[in-house]
CSV table of C-alpha atoms in Angstrom, one decimal:
chain,number,residue,atom,x,y,z
C,1,UNK,CA,71.0,148.5,64.9
C,2,UNK,CA,73.8,146.2,65.8
C,3,UNK,CA,76.8,145.5,63.4
C,4,UNK,CA,79.9,144.4,63.7
C,5,UNK,CA,81.7,147.7,64.8
C,6,UNK,CA,82.7,148.1,68.9
C,7,UNK,CA,79.8,150.9,69.5
C,8,UNK,CA,76.8,147.6,69.9
C,9,UNK,CA,75.7,147.5,72.5
C,10,UNK,CA,75.1,151.3,71.8
C,11,UNK,CA,73.4,150.5,68.0
C,12,UNK,CA,71.3,147.9,69.8
C,13,UNK,CA,69.8,150.6,73.0
C,14,UNK,CA,70.0,153.6,69.7
C,15,UNK,CA,68.3,151.4,68.0
C,16,UNK,CA,65.5,149.3,71.0
C,17,UNK,CA,64.6,153.1,71.9
C,18,UNK,CA,63.9,154.3,67.8
C,19,UNK,CA,61.8,150.7,66.9
C,20,UNK,CA,59.7,152.3,70.5
C,21,UNK,CA,59.5,155.7,69.1
C,22,UNK,CA,59.6,154.7,65.6
C,23,UNK,CA,55.7,152.9,66.2
C,24,UNK,CA,54.9,155.2,69.5
C,25,UNK,CA,54.6,157.2,65.5
C,26,UNK,CA,52.5,154.9,63.8
C,27,UNK,CA,54.8,152.6,61.1
C,28,UNK,CA,55.1,149.2,60.9
C,29,UNK,CA,58.9,149.1,62.5
C,30,UNK,CA,60.7,145.4,61.7
C,31,UNK,CA,63.7,144.8,64.3
C,32,UNK,CA,67.1,143.8,61.8
C,33,UNK,CA,70.0,142.9,64.0
C,34,UNK,CA,72.8,143.3,62.1
C,35,UNK,CA,74.9,140.5,61.2
C,36,UNK,CA,76.8,139.6,57.8
C,37,UNK,CA,73.6,138.3,56.0
C,38,UNK,CA,72.2,140.9,56.6
C,39,UNK,CA,71.7,141.9,52.2
C,40,UNK,CA,69.7,138.2,52.5
C,41,UNK,CA,67.4,139.5,55.6
C,42,UNK,CA,66.8,143.1,53.6
C,43,UNK,CA,65.4,141.2,50.4
C,44,UNK,CA,62.9,139.8,53.1
C,45,UNK,CA,62.1,142.0,54.4
C,46,UNK,CA,61.8,144.6,52.0
C,47,UNK,CA,61.4,147.5,54.2
C,48,UNK,CA,59.9,150.7,53.0
C,49,UNK,CA,62.4,152.3,54.3
C,50,UNK,CA,66.0,151.6,56.3
C,51,UNK,CA,66.3,153.3,59.6
C,52,UNK,CA,69.6,153.5,59.9
C,53,UNK,CA,70.4,153.1,63.4
C,54,UNK,CA,73.9,152.2,63.7
C,55,UNK,CA,77.0,153.2,64.9
C,56,UNK,CA,80.5,153.6,64.2
C,57,UNK,CA,83.2,151.6,61.6
C,58,UNK,CA,80.3,150.1,58.7
C,59,UNK,CA,76.7,151.5,59.5
C,60,UNK,CA,78.8,155.0,60.0
C,61,UNK,CA,81.3,155.2,57.3
C,62,UNK,CA,79.9,154.9,53.7
C,63,UNK,CA,79.7,151.0,53.9
C,64,UNK,CA,76.3,150.5,55.1
C,65,UNK,CA,75.2,153.0,53.4
C,66,UNK,CA,76.9,151.3,49.2
C,67,UNK,CA,74.4,148.2,50.7
C,68,UNK,CA,71.5,149.7,50.4
C,69,UNK,CA,72.1,152.4,47.5
C,70,UNK,CA,72.7,149.4,45.1
C,71,UNK,CA,69.8,147.8,46.7
C,72,UNK,CA,67.0,150.7,45.6
C,73,UNK,CA,66.4,151.1,49.9
C,74,UNK,CA,66.2,154.7,51.3
C,75,UNK,CA,67.4,155.7,54.1
C,76,UNK,CA,68.4,157.8,57.2
C,77,UNK,CA,70.8,160.3,57.3
C,78,UNK,CA,73.8,160.6,55.9
C,79,UNK,CA,74.5,159.5,52.0
C,80,UNK,CA,78.1,156.9,51.2
C,81,UNK,CA,80.8,159.4,50.8
C,82,UNK,CA,78.8,162.0,53.3
C,83,UNK,CA,79.5,159.3,55.5
C,84,UNK,CA,83.3,157.8,55.0
C,85,UNK,CA,84.6,161.4,55.0
C,86,UNK,CA,82.9,161.9,58.4
C,87,UNK,CA,83.4,158.5,60.2
C,88,UNK,CA,87.5,159.4,58.8
C,89,UNK,CA,88.7,162.0,61.7
C,90,UNK,CA,91.8,163.5,59.7
C,91,UNK,CA,89.4,164.3,56.1
C,92,UNK,CA,87.2,166.2,58.3
C,93,UNK,CA,89.8,168.2,59.2
C,94,UNK,CA,91.2,169.0,56.1
C,95,UNK,CA,87.8,169.8,54.5
C,96,UNK,CA,86.6,171.9,58.3
C,97,UNK,CA,90.3,174.2,57.7
C,98,UNK,CA,89.4,174.6,53.5
C,99,UNK,CA,85.6,176.5,55.1
C,100,UNK,CA,87.4,178.0,57.7
C,101,UNK,CA,86.2,176.5,60.8
C,102,UNK,CA,88.7,176.1,63.5
C,103,UNK,CA,90.5,173.0,64.5
C,104,UNK,CA,94.0,171.7,66.5
C,105,UNK,CA,96.8,170.7,64.3
C,106,UNK,CA,97.2,166.9,64.3
C,107,UNK,CA,99.2,164.5,63.0
C,108,UNK,CA,98.5,161.2,61.3
C,109,UNK,CA,100.4,158.5,62.7
C,110,UNK,CA,101.3,154.9,62.6
C,111,UNK,CA,101.2,152.8,66.3
C,112,UNK,CA,104.2,151.2,66.8
C,113,UNK,CA,105.3,154.9,66.7
C,114,UNK,CA,102.9,156.7,69.0
C,115,UNK,CA,103.3,154.2,71.6
C,116,UNK,CA,107.7,154.9,70.9
C,117,UNK,CA,107.5,158.3,71.2
C,118,UNK,CA,106.0,161.7,71.6
C,119,UNK,CA,104.6,163.0,68.2
C,120,UNK,CA,102.9,166.0,68.8
C,121,UNK,CA,104.2,168.2,72.6
C,122,UNK,CA,102.2,167.1,75.3
C,123,UNK,CA,99.8,167.4,75.5
C,124,UNK,CA,98.0,165.9,73.0
C,125,UNK,CA,95.4,163.0,72.4
C,126,UNK,CA,95.6,159.7,70.2
C,127,UNK,CA,92.6,157.6,69.3
C,128,UNK,CA,91.4,155.6,66.2
C,129,UNK,CA,91.1,158.2,63.1
C,130,UNK,CA,87.3,156.1,61.8
C,131,UNK,CA,85.9,156.0,64.9
C,132,UNK,CA,83.3,157.1,67.2
C,133,UNK,CA,82.2,157.4,70.3
C,134,UNK,CA,85.5,157.8,72.8
C,135,UNK,CA,85.9,154.3,71.4
C,136,UNK,CA,90.5,153.7,72.4
C,137,UNK,CA,91.5,157.6,73.3
C,138,UNK,CA,94.5,158.2,74.7
C,139,UNK,CA,95.5,161.7,76.6
C,140,UNK,CA,98.2,162.0,76.8
C,141,UNK,CA,98.9,164.9,80.4
C,142,UNK,CA,102.3,167.5,79.6
C,143,UNK,CA,103.9,165.9,82.9
C,144,UNK,CA,103.9,161.8,81.5
C,145,UNK,CA,106.4,160.0,81.5
C,146,UNK,CA,107.4,158.7,78.5
C,147,UNK,CA,104.5,157.9,75.4
C,148,UNK,CA,101.5,155.7,75.8
C,149,UNK,CA,100.9,152.4,75.5
C,150,UNK,CA,98.7,151.4,73.4
C,151,UNK,CA,96.3,148.5,73.4
C,152,UNK,CA,97.3,145.2,71.4
C,153,UNK,CA,93.0,146.3,70.0
C,154,UNK,CA,94.2,149.9,68.5
C,155,UNK,CA,94.2,150.1,64.6
C,156,UNK,CA,97.6,150.3,63.3
C,157,UNK,CA,97.4,154.2,61.9
C,158,UNK,CA,96.0,156.1,64.7
C,159,UNK,CA,95.4,159.9,64.6
C,160,UNK,CA,97.5,162.1,67.0
C,161,UNK,CA,96.2,165.8,67.8
C,162,UNK,CA,97.0,168.3,70.7
C,163,UNK,CA,94.7,168.9,73.5
C,164,UNK,CA,92.3,171.3,73.7
C,165,UNK,CA,91.6,171.7,77.0
C,166,UNK,CA,87.7,173.5,78.0
C,167,UNK,CA,84.3,172.9,78.4
C,168,UNK,CA,82.0,169.8,76.2
C,169,UNK,CA,80.1,171.5,73.1
C,170,UNK,CA,77.7,170.0,71.4
C,171,UNK,CA,75.2,171.5,68.7
C,172,UNK,CA,73.3,169.0,66.7
C,173,UNK,CA,71.6,169.9,63.4
C,174,UNK,CA,68.6,168.7,61.7
C,175,UNK,CA,68.2,169.3,57.4
C,176,UNK,CA,69.4,173.2,57.7
C,177,UNK,CA,68.9,173.6,60.7
C,178,UNK,CA,70.6,173.9,63.3
C,179,UNK,CA,68.8,172.9,67.7
C,180,UNK,CA,70.5,174.8,70.5
C,181,UNK,CA,73.9,174.2,71.9
C,182,UNK,CA,74.2,171.9,75.2
C,183,UNK,CA,77.0,172.3,77.6
C,184,UNK,CA,78.7,168.9,79.0
C,185,UNK,CA,79.6,168.1,82.5
C,186,UNK,CA,81.5,165.8,83.7
C,187,UNK,CA,83.1,164.7,86.6
C,188,UNK,CA,86.5,163.6,84.0
C,189,UNK,CA,86.0,163.5,80.4
C,190,UNK,CA,83.7,162.7,77.7
C,191,UNK,CA,84.9,159.1,77.9
C,192,UNK,CA,82.3,156.4,76.7
C,193,UNK,CA,81.1,155.6,80.0
C,194,UNK,CA,79.9,159.3,80.4
C,195,UNK,CA,78.3,159.1,76.9
C,196,UNK,CA,76.5,156.3,77.2
C,197,UNK,CA,75.5,155.4,81.0
C,198,UNK,CA,73.3,157.1,83.4
C,199,UNK,CA,74.1,160.0,84.7
C,200,UNK,CA,77.8,159.3,83.4
C,201,UNK,CA,77.4,163.4,82.7
C,202,UNK,CA,75.2,166.1,83.6
C,203,UNK,CA,73.7,168.2,80.4
C,204,UNK,CA,72.6,171.7,80.7
C,205,UNK,CA,70.7,173.2,78.0
C,206,UNK,CA,70.6,175.7,76.5
C,207,UNK,CA,74.6,175.7,77.4
C,208,UNK,CA,75.1,178.8,79.7
C,209,UNK,CA,77.7,180.2,77.6
C,210,UNK,CA,78.0,183.7,76.0
C,211,UNK,CA,76.1,184.5,72.7
C,212,UNK,CA,79.0,184.5,70.9
C,213,UNK,CA,79.9,181.9,71.5
C,214,UNK,CA,76.6,180.7,71.4
C,215,UNK,CA,75.9,181.3,67.9
C,216,UNK,CA,79.7,180.2,66.4
C,217,UNK,CA,78.3,177.0,67.9
C,218,UNK,CA,75.0,177.2,66.1
C,219,UNK,CA,77.3,178.6,62.4
C,220,UNK,CA,79.5,175.6,63.1
C,221,UNK,CA,77.8,173.4,62.9
C,222,UNK,CA,75.7,173.7,60.1
C,223,UNK,CA,79.1,174.7,58.4
C,224,UNK,CA,80.8,170.9,59.3
C,225,UNK,CA,77.2,169.6,58.2
C,226,UNK,CA,76.7,171.3,55.2
C,227,UNK,CA,80.8,170.7,53.6
C,228,UNK,CA,80.7,166.6,54.7
C,229,UNK,CA,77.7,166.6,52.8
C,230,UNK,CA,76.0,165.8,55.5
C,231,UNK,CA,71.9,165.1,55.5
C,232,UNK,CA,69.5,164.3,57.9
C,233,UNK,CA,70.8,164.3,61.3
C,234,UNK,CA,74.1,165.8,62.5
C,235,UNK,CA,75.6,166.8,65.7
C,236,UNK,CA,79.5,168.9,66.2
C,237,UNK,CA,81.2,168.3,68.8
C,238,UNK,CA,83.5,171.6,70.1
C,239,UNK,CA,86.3,172.4,73.2
C,240,UNK,CA,85.1,176.1,74.1
C,241,UNK,CA,88.6,177.2,76.3
C,242,UNK,CA,87.1,180.0,77.8
C,243,UNK,CA,90.1,181.5,79.3
C,244,UNK,CA,90.0,182.1,75.8
C,245,UNK,CA,87.0,183.5,74.3
C,246,UNK,CA,85.8,183.1,70.5
C,247,UNK,CA,89.5,181.9,70.1
C,248,UNK,CA,89.2,179.1,72.4
C,249,UNK,CA,86.6,177.5,70.8
C,250,UNK,CA,87.1,174.1,68.4
C,251,UNK,CA,85.5,172.0,66.1
C,252,UNK,CA,86.8,168.3,67.1
C,253,UNK,CA,84.1,166.1,64.8
C,254,UNK,CA,81.4,165.5,63.5
C,255,UNK,CA,79.5,162.3,64.3
C,256,UNK,CA,76.9,161.8,61.3
C,257,UNK,CA,74.7,159.3,63.3
C,258,UNK,CA,74.3,161.1,66.9
C,259,UNK,CA,73.2,158.2,69.8
C,260,UNK,CA,69.4,158.6,70.2
C,261,UNK,CA,69.6,156.6,72.6
C,262,UNK,CA,68.0,157.8,76.7
C,263,UNK,CA,70.8,159.9,77.4
C,264,UNK,CA,71.4,160.6,74.0
C,265,UNK,CA,72.8,164.5,72.8
C,266,UNK,CA,70.7,164.7,69.7
C,267,UNK,CA,66.9,163.8,71.4
C,268,UNK,CA,67.8,166.1,74.1
C,269,UNK,CA,68.1,168.9,71.4
C,270,UNK,CA,64.8,168.5,70.0
C,271,UNK,CA,63.0,168.3,72.8
C,272,UNK,CA,63.9,171.2,73.9
C,273,UNK,CA,63.3,173.0,70.8
C,274,UNK,CA,59.7,171.7,70.7
C,275,UNK,CA,60.2,168.4,68.7
C,276,UNK,CA,59.0,164.5,71.2
C,277,UNK,CA,61.4,161.6,70.3
C,278,UNK,CA,58.5,160.3,67.1
C,279,UNK,CA,58.8,163.1,66.0
C,280,UNK,CA,62.0,163.2,65.5
C,281,UNK,CA,61.5,159.5,64.7
C,282,UNK,CA,58.9,160.2,62.2
C,283,UNK,CA,60.5,162.7,60.1
C,284,UNK,CA,64.2,160.7,60.3
C,285,UNK,CA,62.0,158.3,58.2
C,286,UNK,CA,59.8,160.8,56.0
C,287,UNK,CA,63.5,162.3,54.8
C,288,UNK,CA,64.9,158.9,53.9
C,289,UNK,CA,65.3,158.4,49.9
C,290,UNK,CA,68.1,156.7,47.8
C,291,UNK,CA,71.4,159.2,46.4
C,292,UNK,CA,72.0,161.1,49.6
């Protein structure tokens, strides 16, 4: 847990919760705060299984997965290729499109270009193409006076995508099973604080949506999980414009390392279908392997 990404604090929070749950499930657990000496620490520790509670770059994009494959250490969640593919938002969208999943228009553009001109007609969203947890996301509204002034720490290449209005929905997949659909209700949009601060959002589980929309979310989550080659647990997020019915449902992205904090969505969905948090963590450990 931890790691050098912008999601370090979220990862530490996830890790602490997973440590407690894994010990409750009967495992002997050693906490490893990931740093540049991670290979040496893993060599000394010699674990039977690595429970990956890292988020963001290096922990969720295939990098640490490659290290674990090299060392022959079984690990949880998705493998090298699927982790890298899901984290690259533009290539993930191309994969979605290849199997008919509904997406919104998007382009990759330089930070300088996005800061000086409207790359797409407003409203649109600007975000890093390889980060998660709503890190560095800008919404440019229809009546915006000009393009957004991006922060210095934004990457040189960013994704610009058409803004998708409507409700935030999400579905978790465990193995080959979609769990349920959650409707995420916030005062604004589902940003970093809404995701991780207590009271930042309200989750309606199961979502109170038409059966057609519920079924589509469940089906799309499995399809996204499979086309990206995910393993273990993943979570696919949607926007739904209810005024347009099924045509208003679009896939935003798939998270191969869903948060495991007290306010996280996937453990909550598992709980709803009768899987306790320790049971969920046990399932992930028993599912762990190399060559994922």
